[in-house]
PDB file of C-alpha atoms in Angstrom:
ATOM      1  CA  MET K   1      87.634 118.041 -32.823  1.00 49.00           C
ATOM      2  CA  LYS K   2      86.055 114.725 -33.855  1.00 49.00           C
ATOM      3  CA  ALA K   3      87.756 114.877 -37.265  1.00 49.00           C
ATOM      4  CA  LYS K   4      91.198 114.956 -35.574  1.00 50.00           C
ATOM      5  CA  ARG K   5      90.377 111.767 -33.649  1.00 45.00           C
ATOM      6  CA  PHE K   6      89.163 110.024 -36.801  1.00 40.00           C
ATOM      7  CA  VAL K   7      92.534 110.307 -38.604  1.00 41.00           C
ATOM      8  CA  PRO K   8      94.532 108.100 -36.116  1.00 43.00           C
ATOM      9  CA  VAL K   9      91.692 105.549 -36.013  1.00 39.00           C
ATOM     10  CA  ALA K  10      91.566 105.419 -39.821  1.00 39.00           C
ATOM     11  CA  ALA K  11      95.361 105.017 -39.971  1.00 39.00           C
ATOM     12  CA  LEU K  12      95.205 102.150 -37.462  1.00 37.00           C
ATOM     13  CA  ALA K  13      92.405 100.485 -39.447  1.00 37.00           C
ATOM     14  CA  ALA K  14      94.453 100.792 -42.673  1.00 38.00           C
ATOM     15  CA  ALA K  15      97.494  99.249 -40.943  1.00 38.00           C
ATOM     16  CA  VAL K  16      95.422  96.331 -39.651  1.00 33.00           C
ATOM     17  CA  PHE K  17      93.922  95.815 -43.113  1.00 34.00           C
ATOM     18  CA  ALA K  18      97.406  95.825 -44.682  1.00 35.00           C
ATOM     19  CA  ALA K  19      98.651  93.279 -42.125  1.00 36.00           C
ATOM     20  CA  LEU K  20      95.687  91.010 -42.815  1.00 34.00           C
ATOM     21  CA  SER K  21      96.332  91.212 -46.554  1.00 35.00           C
ATOM     22  CA  CYS K  22      99.809  89.643 -46.304  1.00 37.00           C
ATOM     23  CA  SER K  23     100.064  85.896 -46.824  1.00 35.00           C
ATOM     24  CA  ASP K  24     103.032  84.597 -44.851  1.00 36.00           C
ATOM     25  CA  PRO K  25     102.819  80.901 -44.026  1.00 36.00           C
ATOM     26  CA  GLY K  26     102.276  79.971 -40.380  1.00 35.00           C
ATOM     27  CA  PRO K  27     104.733  77.976 -38.260  1.00 35.00           C
ATOM     28  CA  THR K  28     103.804  74.756 -40.069  1.00 35.00           C
ATOM     29  CA  GLY K  29     104.037  76.314 -43.531  1.00 37.00           C
ATOM     30  CA  VAL K  30     100.250  76.296 -43.950  1.00 39.00           C
ATOM     31  CA  ASN K  31      98.616  79.397 -45.363  1.00 37.00           C
ATOM     32  CA  ALA K  32      95.259  80.188 -43.826  1.00 39.00           C
ATOM     33  CA  GLN K  33      92.807  82.847 -44.800  1.00 39.00           C
ATOM     34  CA  PRO K  34      92.818  85.813 -42.393  1.00 38.00           C
ATOM     35  CA  HIS K  35      90.381  85.121 -39.613  1.00 39.00           C
ATOM     36  CA  PRO K  36      89.610  87.842 -37.091  1.00 39.00           C
ATOM     37  CA  ASP K  37      90.068  86.743 -33.516  1.00 40.00           C
ATOM     38  CA  PRO K  38      88.688  89.360 -31.117  1.00 38.00           C
ATOM     39  CA  PHE K  39      89.958  87.419 -28.096  1.00 40.00           C
ATOM     40  CA  LEU K  40      93.647  88.081 -28.853  1.00 39.00           C
ATOM     41  CA  PHE K  41      94.322  90.963 -26.465  1.00 36.00           C
ATOM     42  CA  GLY K  42      91.410  92.877 -27.988  1.00 33.00           C
ATOM     43  CA  PHE K  43      93.051  93.153 -31.433  1.00 37.00           C
ATOM     44  CA  LEU K  44      92.679  91.271 -34.684  1.00 37.00           C
ATOM     45  CA  SER K  45      95.154  88.437 -35.118  1.00 41.00           C
ATOM     46  CA  PRO K  46      96.754  88.659 -38.576  1.00 40.00           C
ATOM     47  CA  ARG K  47      96.938  84.928 -39.290  1.00 51.00           C
ATOM     48  CA  LEU K  48      95.728  81.627 -37.918  1.00 67.00           C
ATOM     49  CA  SER K  49      97.676  78.468 -38.589  1.00 85.00           C
ATOM     50  CA  LEU K  50      98.054  74.948 -37.269  1.00 88.00           C
ATOM     51  CA  VAL K  51      99.593  74.637 -33.814  1.00 85.00           C
ATOM     52  CA  THR K  52     102.926  72.828 -33.489  1.00 86.00           C
ATOM     53  CA  CYS K  53     102.858  70.366 -30.576  1.00 89.00           C
ATOM     54  CA  THR K  54     104.850  67.510 -29.104  1.00 91.00           C
ATOM     55  CA  PRO K  55     103.867  64.330 -30.974  1.00 94.00           C
ATOM     56  CA  GLN K  56     101.537  61.990 -29.105  1.00 93.00           C
ATOM     57  CA  PRO K  57     101.394  58.213 -29.668  1.00 95.00           C
ATOM     58  CA  TYR K  58      99.366  57.010 -32.663  1.00 97.00           C
ATOM     59  CA  ASP K  59      95.877  55.871 -31.711  1.00 97.00           C
ATOM     60  CA  SER K  60      93.007  54.351 -33.659  1.00 98.00           C
ATOM     61  CA  VAL K  61      89.534  53.315 -32.490  1.00 97.00           C
ATOM     62  CA  THR K  62      86.681  51.619 -34.345  1.00 98.00           C
ATOM     63  CA  GLN K  63      83.250  51.728 -32.750  1.00 97.00           C
ATOM     64  CA  THR K  64      79.638  51.312 -33.857  1.00 97.00           C
ATOM     65  CA  VAL K  65      77.306  54.188 -32.988  1.00 97.00           C
ATOM     66  CA  GLY K  66      73.567  54.098 -33.599  1.00 96.00           C
ATOM     67  CA  PRO K  67      70.590  56.463 -33.384  1.00 97.00           C
ATOM     68  CA  GLU K  68      70.966  56.571 -29.583  1.00 97.00           C
ATOM     69  CA  GLY K  69      74.309  58.392 -30.006  1.00 96.00           C
ATOM     70  CA  GLY K  70      77.550  57.771 -28.186  1.00 97.00           C
ATOM     71  CA  THR K  71      81.055  58.988 -27.461  1.00 97.00           C
ATOM     72  CA  ILE K  72      84.230  58.000 -29.294  1.00 97.00           C
ATOM     73  CA  ASN K  73      87.558  58.622 -27.527  1.00 97.00           C
ATOM     74  CA  VAL K  74      90.806  58.488 -29.484  1.00 97.00           C
ATOM     75  CA  GLY K  75      94.134  59.881 -28.296  1.00 93.00           C
ATOM     76  CA  GLY K  76      93.463  63.183 -26.535  1.00 89.00           C
ATOM     77  CA  TYR K  77      90.223  63.763 -28.417  1.00 96.00           C
ATOM     78  CA  SER K  78      86.577  62.848 -28.001  1.00 97.00           C
ATOM     79  CA  LEU K  79      83.574  63.001 -30.285  1.00 97.00           C
ATOM     80  CA  LEU K  80      80.143  63.233 -28.679  1.00 98.00           C
ATOM     81  CA  ILE K  81      77.433  62.144 -31.109  1.00 97.00           C
ATOM     82  CA  PRO K  82      74.018  63.170 -29.766  1.00 97.00           C
ATOM     83  CA  ASP K  83      70.827  61.126 -29.733  1.00 96.00           C
ATOM     84  CA  SER K  84      69.123  61.103 -33.183  1.00 96.00           C
ATOM     85  CA  ALA K  85      72.213  62.405 -35.003  1.00 96.00           C
ATOM     86  CA  LEU K  86      72.340  59.141 -36.977  1.00 96.00           C
ATOM     87  CA  ASP K  87      69.419  57.291 -38.568  1.00 96.00           C
ATOM     88  CA  THR K  88      71.080  53.864 -38.452  1.00 96.00           C
ATOM     89  CA  ALA K  89      74.046  52.197 -36.775  1.00 97.00           C
ATOM     90  CA  VAL K  90      77.357  53.202 -38.363  1.00 96.00           C
ATOM     91  CA  THR K  91      80.813  51.726 -37.809  1.00 97.00           C
ATOM     92  CA  ILE K  92      83.109  54.694 -37.200  1.00 97.00           C
ATOM     93  CA  THR K  93      86.890  54.728 -37.240  1.00 97.00           C
ATOM     94  CA  ALA K  94      88.790  57.570 -35.591  1.00 96.00           C
ATOM     95  CA  VAL K  95      92.540  57.932 -36.156  1.00 97.00           C
ATOM     96  CA  ALA K  96      94.852  60.227 -34.189  1.00 96.00           C
ATOM     97  CA  PRO K  97      98.214  60.145 -36.003  1.00 96.00           C
ATOM     98  CA  SER K  98     101.523  60.735 -34.224  1.00 95.00           C
ATOM     99  CA  ASP K  99     102.584  64.112 -35.608  1.00 93.00           C
ATOM    100  CA  THR K 100     103.662  67.613 -34.571  1.00 92.00           C
ATOM    101  CA  VAL K 101     100.119  68.750 -35.420  1.00 92.00           C
ATOM    102  CA  ASN K 102      97.211  67.643 -33.237  1.00 93.00           C
ATOM    103  CA  ALA K 103      94.872  66.126 -35.810  1.00 94.00           C
ATOM    104  CA  VAL K 104      92.131  63.522 -35.979  1.00 96.00           C
ATOM    105  CA  ARG K 105      90.541  61.810 -38.985  1.00 95.00           C
ATOM    106  CA  PHE K 106      87.098  60.209 -38.967  1.00 95.00           C
ATOM    107  CA  GLN K 107      85.687  57.599 -41.344  1.00 95.00           C
ATOM    108  CA  PRO K 108      83.519  56.902 -43.162  1.00 95.00           C
ATOM    109  CA  GLU K 109      84.547  60.197 -44.730  1.00 86.00           C
ATOM    110  CA  GLY K 110      81.640  62.461 -45.606  1.00 84.00           C
ATOM    111  CA  LEU K 111      79.222  60.918 -43.078  1.00 93.00           C
ATOM    112  CA  HIS K 112      76.656  63.623 -42.273  1.00 93.00           C
ATOM    113  CA  PHE K 113      74.841  64.043 -38.970  1.00 96.00           C
ATOM    114  CA  ASN K 114      71.195  65.060 -38.532  1.00 96.00           C
ATOM    115  CA  GLN K 115      72.367  67.350 -35.736  1.00 94.00           C
ATOM    116  CA  LYS K 116      75.805  68.641 -34.773  1.00 95.00           C
ATOM    117  CA  ALA K 117      78.301  66.417 -32.996  1.00 96.00           C
ATOM    118  CA  GLN K 118      80.820  67.915 -30.543  1.00 97.00           C
ATOM    119  CA  LEU K 119      84.541  67.364 -31.186  1.00 97.00           C
ATOM    120  CA  THR K 120      86.822  68.120 -28.239  1.00 96.00           C
ATOM    121  CA  MET K 121      90.578  68.280 -28.844  1.00 94.00           C
ATOM    122  CA  SER K 122      93.307  68.562 -26.218  1.00 92.00           C
ATOM    123  CA  TYR K 123      96.175  70.997 -26.572  1.00 89.00           C
ATOM    124  CA  ALA K 124      97.920  69.964 -23.333  1.00 89.00           C
ATOM    125  CA  ASN K 125     100.925  68.785 -25.379  1.00 90.00           C
ATOM    126  CA  CYS K 126     101.314  72.129 -27.168  1.00 85.00           C
ATOM    127  CA  GLY K 127     103.385  74.008 -24.609  1.00 77.00           C
ATOM    128  CA  ILE K 128     102.938  77.635 -23.654  1.00 71.00           C
ATOM    129  CA  VAL K 129     101.106  78.561 -26.875  1.00 61.00           C
ATOM    130  CA  GLY K 130      98.040  76.768 -25.531  1.00 56.00           C
ATOM    131  CA  TRP K 131      97.969  79.063 -22.536  1.00 60.00           C
ATOM    132  CA  LEU K 132      98.612  82.284 -24.434  1.00 65.00           C
ATOM    133  CA  LEU K 133      96.367  82.109 -27.478  1.00 66.00           C
ATOM    134  CA  PRO K 134      92.794  81.026 -28.066  1.00 60.00           C
ATOM    135  CA  GLN K 135      92.512  77.697 -29.841  1.00 78.00           C
ATOM    136  CA  HIS K 136      90.373  76.778 -32.832  1.00 87.00           C
ATOM    137  CA  ILE K 137      89.532  73.570 -34.627  1.00 93.00           C
ATOM    138  CA  ALA K 138      90.261  73.684 -38.343  1.00 92.00           C
ATOM    139  CA  TYR K 139      88.738  71.524 -41.063  1.00 92.00           C
ATOM    140  CA  VAL K 140      91.786  70.373 -43.081  1.00 93.00           C
ATOM    141  CA  ASP K 141      92.550  68.309 -46.172  1.00 92.00           C
ATOM    142  CA  ASP K 142      94.801  65.226 -46.292  1.00 89.00           C
ATOM    143  CA  SER K 143      97.884  67.467 -46.601  1.00 91.00           C
ATOM    144  CA  LEU K 144      96.808  69.481 -43.521  1.00 91.00           C
ATOM    145  CA  ASN K 145      95.949  72.584 -45.527  1.00 92.00           C
ATOM    146  CA  ILE K 146      93.309  74.599 -43.715  1.00 91.00           C
ATOM    147  CA  ILE K 147      89.969  74.597 -45.529  1.00 91.00           C
ATOM    148  CA  ASP K 148      87.838  76.316 -42.890  1.00 90.00           C
ATOM    149  CA  PHE K 149      87.564  77.012 -39.172  1.00 90.00           C
ATOM    150  CA  LEU K 150      84.863  75.576 -36.925  1.00 90.00           C
ATOM    151  CA  PRO K 151      83.176  77.783 -34.362  1.00 88.00           C
ATOM    152  CA  SER K 152      85.219  76.692 -31.333  1.00 91.00           C
ATOM    153  CA  VAL K 153      85.198  77.248 -27.594  1.00 92.00           C
ATOM    154  CA  PRO K 154      88.517  76.925 -25.725  1.00 89.00           C
ATOM    155  CA  ASN K 155      88.677  75.742 -22.111  1.00 89.00           C
ATOM    156  CA  VAL K 156      91.954  76.940 -20.596  1.00 83.00           C
ATOM    157  CA  LEU K 157      91.431  74.952 -17.376  1.00 87.00           C
ATOM    158  CA  SER K 158      91.181  71.580 -19.158  1.00 88.00           C
ATOM    159  CA  GLN K 159      93.454  72.668 -22.048  1.00 88.00           C
ATOM    160  CA  THR K 160      90.847  71.611 -24.613  1.00 91.00           C
ATOM    161  CA  VAL K 161      88.867  73.233 -27.375  1.00 93.00           C
ATOM    162  CA  THR K 162      85.414  72.093 -28.531  1.00 95.00           C
ATOM    163  CA  GLY K 163      83.798  72.641 -31.910  1.00 95.00           C
ATOM    164  CA  SER K 164      80.623  71.464 -33.614  1.00 94.00           C
ATOM    165  CA  ILE K 165      80.870  69.266 -36.695  1.00 93.00           C
ATOM    166  CA  ARG K 166      78.179  68.207 -39.180  1.00 91.00           C
ATOM    167  CA  HIS K 167      80.208  65.716 -41.210  1.00 90.00           C
ATOM    168  CA  PHE K 168      83.272  63.498 -41.052  1.00 90.00           C
ATOM    169  CA  SER K 169      86.576  64.594 -42.420  1.00 87.00           C
ATOM    170  CA  GLU K 170      89.949  65.514 -40.949  1.00 91.00           C
ATOM    171  CA  TYR K 171      90.300  68.157 -38.259  1.00 91.00           C
ATOM    172  CA  ALA K 172      93.341  69.791 -36.651  1.00 92.00           C
ATOM    173  CA  LEU K 173      94.130  72.248 -33.878  1.00 87.00           C
ATOM    174  CA  ALA K 174      94.804  75.836 -35.007  1.00 86.00           C
ATOM    175  CA  TRP K 175      95.566  79.192 -33.376  1.00 77.00           C
TER     176      TRP K 175
END
């Protein structure tokens, strides 16, 4: 009896594996590595890619943050740098470009923190997709190719997603 139940489960697992093995580009043409998302209706999502949103105005902020920490707000994003994350005062520039992808770039590039900073990104300008699918923050290169995904926590009520970062680079909203 148990062997008969195993066959449909094995067939479903093979189908999911086959779907995850395909490499179709996402809506922005960016290929991402398959990334299981158990929050998508209880199934694995076959592909994560950058979210297409309504462009927001360009914004840039330069601020000095020291060992006592601080918060940098740029566009619809904020970076909370905790106390003791930096050894000395650092002049930080955050740029939120006007684009169909919600992205933010921090400089000086490669700056490392002693403890994780919290990046919060808004997806309020992303339409219904923000309400339907869990959001993630992706570490991206200058061409917006996804390098990796940050552990992220979406907040549907505030239409934001928060992830922990250890270094400066460019980050974008993904689903």
